[in-house]
C-alpha atoms as a printed R data frame, in Angstrom:
    type eleno elety resid chain resno       x       y       z
1   ATOM     1    CA   MET     A     1  14.063   2.603 -49.198
2   ATOM     2    CA   SER     A     2  14.858  -0.593 -48.431
3   ATOM     3    CA   PHE     A     3  12.902  -3.401 -49.649
4   ATOM     4    CA   GLN     A     4  11.268  -4.413 -46.425
5   ATOM     5    CA   LYS     A     5  10.268  -0.910 -45.736
6   ATOM     6    CA   THR     A     6   8.940  -0.601 -49.306
7   ATOM     7    CA   LEU     A     7   6.912  -3.855 -48.906
8   ATOM     8    CA   THR     A     8   5.569  -2.583 -45.575
9   ATOM     9    CA   ALA     A     9   4.761   0.598 -47.071
10  ATOM    10    CA   SER     A    10   3.117  -1.003 -50.205
11  ATOM    11    CA   THR     A    11   0.977  -3.334 -48.079
12  ATOM    12    CA   THR     A    12   0.110  -0.495 -45.687
13  ATOM    13    CA   ALA     A    13  -0.935   1.465 -48.630
14  ATOM    14    CA   ILE     A    14  -3.441  -1.219 -49.728
15  ATOM    15    CA   ALA     A    15  -4.666  -1.478 -46.411
16  ATOM    16    CA   LEU     A    16  -5.437   2.162 -46.026
17  ATOM    17    CA   ALA     A    17  -6.853   2.734 -49.468
18  ATOM    18    CA   LEU     A    18  -9.593   0.232 -48.296
19  ATOM    19    CA   ALA     A    19 -10.116   1.702 -45.122
20  ATOM    20    CA   ALA     A    20 -10.080   5.088 -46.461
21  ATOM    21    CA   ALA     A    21 -12.676   4.833 -49.465
22  ATOM    22    CA   PRO     A    22 -15.965   5.582 -49.076
23  ATOM    23    CA   MET     A    23 -18.164   2.450 -48.554
24  ATOM    24    CA   THR     A    24 -20.754   1.645 -51.344
25  ATOM    25    CA   ALA     A    25 -22.743  -1.236 -51.549
26  ATOM    26    CA   LEU     A    26 -21.521  -3.876 -54.094
27  ATOM    27    CA   THR     A    27 -24.082  -5.220 -56.838
28  ATOM    28    CA   ALA     A    28 -24.342  -8.712 -58.043
29  ATOM    29    CA   GLN     A    29 -22.139  -7.605 -61.292
30  ATOM    30    CA   SER     A    30 -19.347  -6.305 -59.035
31  ATOM    31    CA   VAL     A    31 -19.204  -9.411 -56.920
32  ATOM    32    CA   ALA     A    32 -18.954 -11.466 -60.159
33  ATOM    33    CA   ALA     A    33 -16.088  -9.056 -61.326
34  ATOM    34    CA   GLN     A    34 -14.424  -9.836 -57.898
35  ATOM    35    CA   GLU     A    35 -14.639 -13.222 -58.242
36  ATOM    36    CA   ALA     A    36 -13.038 -13.416 -61.928
37  ATOM    37    CA   GLY     A    37  -9.967 -11.460 -60.456
38  ATOM    38    CA   ASP     A    38  -9.055 -10.925 -64.238
39  ATOM    39    CA   TYR     A    39  -8.086  -7.252 -64.229
40  ATOM    40    CA   SER     A    40  -6.131  -5.631 -67.218
41  ATOM    41    CA   ALA     A    41  -2.655  -4.165 -66.778
42  ATOM    42    CA   GLN     A    42  -4.477  -0.581 -67.348
43  ATOM    43    CA   GLU     A    43  -7.155  -1.397 -65.029
44  ATOM    44    CA   LEU     A    44  -4.370  -2.095 -62.426
45  ATOM    45    CA   ASP     A    45  -2.042   0.594 -63.394
46  ATOM    46    CA   ALA     A    46  -5.039   3.081 -62.875
47  ATOM    47    CA   PHE     A    47  -6.003   1.361 -59.591
48  ATOM    48    CA   THR     A    48  -2.282   1.741 -58.388
49  ATOM    49    CA   ASN     A    49  -2.135   5.441 -59.028
50  ATOM    50    CA   ALA     A    50  -5.532   6.126 -57.364
51  ATOM    51    CA   LEU     A    51  -4.165   4.134 -54.657
52  ATOM    52    CA   LEU     A    52  -0.915   6.109 -54.150
53  ATOM    53    CA   GLU     A    53  -3.092   9.345 -54.386
54  ATOM    54    CA   VAL     A    54  -5.656   8.123 -51.837
55  ATOM    55    CA   ALA     A    55  -2.594   6.995 -49.657
56  ATOM    56    CA   SER     A    56  -1.300  10.772 -49.791
57  ATOM    57    CA   VAL     A    57  -4.735  11.976 -48.896
58  ATOM    58    CA   ARG     A    58  -4.537  10.093 -45.849
59  ATOM    59    CA   GLU     A    59  -1.103  10.885 -44.816
60  ATOM    60    CA   LYS     A    60  -2.733  14.591 -45.183
61  ATOM    61    CA   TYR     A    61  -5.849  14.298 -43.135
62  ATOM    62    CA   THR     A    62  -4.328  11.743 -40.148
63  ATOM    63    CA   PRO     A    63  -2.492  14.444 -38.470
64  ATOM    64    CA   LEU     A    64  -5.749  16.720 -38.642
65  ATOM    65    CA   LEU     A    65  -7.932  13.974 -37.532
66  ATOM    66    CA   GLN     A    66  -5.706  13.330 -34.651
67  ATOM    67    CA   SER     A    67  -5.496  16.870 -33.747
68  ATOM    68    CA   ALA     A    68  -9.303  17.212 -33.819
69  ATOM    69    CA   GLU     A    69 -10.642  18.094 -30.344
70  ATOM    70    CA   THR     A    70 -14.438  17.192 -30.962
71  ATOM    71    CA   GLU     A    71 -16.204  14.401 -32.392
72  ATOM    72    CA   ASP     A    72 -17.950  17.144 -34.817
73  ATOM    73    CA   GLN     A    73 -14.513  18.161 -35.911
74  ATOM    74    CA   GLN     A    74 -13.449  14.592 -36.542
75  ATOM    75    CA   ALA     A    75 -16.690  14.146 -38.459
76  ATOM    76    CA   ALA     A    76 -16.037  17.274 -40.435
77  ATOM    77    CA   ILE     A    77 -12.557  16.222 -41.229
78  ATOM    78    CA   VAL     A    78 -13.400  12.780 -42.160
79  ATOM    79    CA   GLU     A    79 -15.958  14.107 -44.363
80  ATOM    80    CA   GLU     A    80 -13.598  16.086 -46.220
81  ATOM    81    CA   ALA     A    81 -11.069  13.759 -46.668
82  ATOM    82    CA   ASN     A    82 -13.838  11.489 -48.120
83  ATOM    83    CA   THR     A    83 -14.533  14.052 -50.632
84  ATOM    84    CA   GLU     A    84 -11.031  14.708 -51.352
85  ATOM    85    CA   ILE     A    85 -10.596  10.999 -51.654
86  ATOM    86    CA   THR     A    86 -13.789  10.465 -54.133
87  ATOM    87    CA   GLU     A    87 -12.255  13.142 -56.233
88  ATOM    88    CA   VAL     A    88  -8.951  11.765 -56.738
89  ATOM    89    CA   ILE     A    89 -10.312   8.364 -57.650
90  ATOM    90    CA   GLU     A    90 -12.884   9.773 -59.979
91  ATOM    91    CA   ALA     A    91 -10.236  12.011 -61.904
92  ATOM    92    CA   THR     A    92  -8.120   9.095 -62.334
93  ATOM    93    CA   ASP     A    93  -8.535   8.073 -65.858
94  ATOM    94    CA   GLY     A    94  -9.759   4.789 -66.950
95  ATOM    95    CA   LEU     A    95 -11.258   4.304 -63.089
96  ATOM    96    CA   THR     A    96 -14.595   4.843 -61.341
97  ATOM    97    CA   MET     A    97 -15.162   4.502 -57.833
98  ATOM    98    CA   ASP     A    98 -17.236   1.283 -58.142
99  ATOM    99    CA   SER     A    99 -14.125  -0.275 -59.870
100 ATOM   100    CA   TYR     A   100 -11.858   1.036 -57.649
101 ATOM   101    CA   LEU     A   101 -13.850  -0.657 -54.786
102 ATOM   102    CA   GLU     A   102 -14.040  -3.583 -56.790
103 ATOM   103    CA   ILE     A   103 -10.581  -3.949 -57.329
104 ATOM   104    CA   ALA     A   104  -9.734  -3.238 -53.566
105 ATOM   105    CA   GLN     A   105 -12.264  -5.735 -52.552
106 ATOM   106    CA   ALA     A   106 -10.661  -8.359 -54.792
107 ATOM   107    CA   ALA     A   107  -7.220  -7.655 -53.839
108 ATOM   108    CA   SER     A   108  -8.046  -8.310 -50.160
109 ATOM   109    CA   GLU     A   109  -9.545 -11.722 -51.097
110 ATOM   110    CA   ASP     A   110  -7.109 -12.761 -54.090
111 ATOM   111    CA   GLN     A   111  -3.684 -12.828 -52.667
112 ATOM   112    CA   ALA     A   112  -2.226 -13.106 -56.279
113 ATOM   113    CA   LEU     A   113  -3.885  -9.888 -57.349
114 ATOM   114    CA   ASN     A   114  -2.880  -8.081 -54.279
115 ATOM   115    CA   GLN     A   115   0.657  -9.259 -55.188
116 ATOM   116    CA   ARG     A   116   0.402  -8.136 -58.586
117 ATOM   117    CA   ILE     A   117  -0.868  -4.828 -56.984
118 ATOM   118    CA   VAL     A   118   2.050  -4.805 -54.588
119 ATOM   119    CA   LYS     A   119   4.571  -4.997 -57.213
120 ATOM   120    CA   ARG     A   120   3.276  -1.953 -59.537
121 ATOM   121    CA   VAL     A   121   2.957   0.083 -55.994
122 ATOM   122    CA   GLN     A   122   6.809  -1.015 -55.457
123 ATOM   123    CA   ALA     A   123   7.638  -0.129 -59.433
124 ATOM   124    CA   GLN     A   124   6.024   3.312 -58.761
125 ATOM   125    CA   ASP     A   125   7.961   3.881 -55.723
126 ATOM   126    CA   LYS     A   126  11.380   3.263 -57.303
127 ATOM   127    CA   THR     A   127  10.358   5.646 -60.309
128 ATOM   128    CA   LEU     A   128   9.477   8.461 -57.420
129 ATOM   129    CA   GLN     A   129  13.035   8.355 -55.708
């Protein structure tokens, strides 16, 4: 995969993860953590692993969602996908749904943090090739 495709895929994966993750209310504590943006390598590795899994789940459900014929079918597919995304995130060692959402939000607001995550995604992509 070319660098440009990898970068595009990485950036897209982050955007998809933010859009796909179920939304929860942010607490004052999580807002403070976002502002700090001081995440350890282990936390970012766990986040990256979950991020890639979430992107995989989205890839699985996107065609199903596009082929749904009714709004009820779409809602059922979205609910099933959100359940699977939640399970994937919570099954990731060293990560909770709250910490996943915290890091995702912080990455959307902090370019340096976003770049640290993109580099991890690219490194993971190279090991998968």
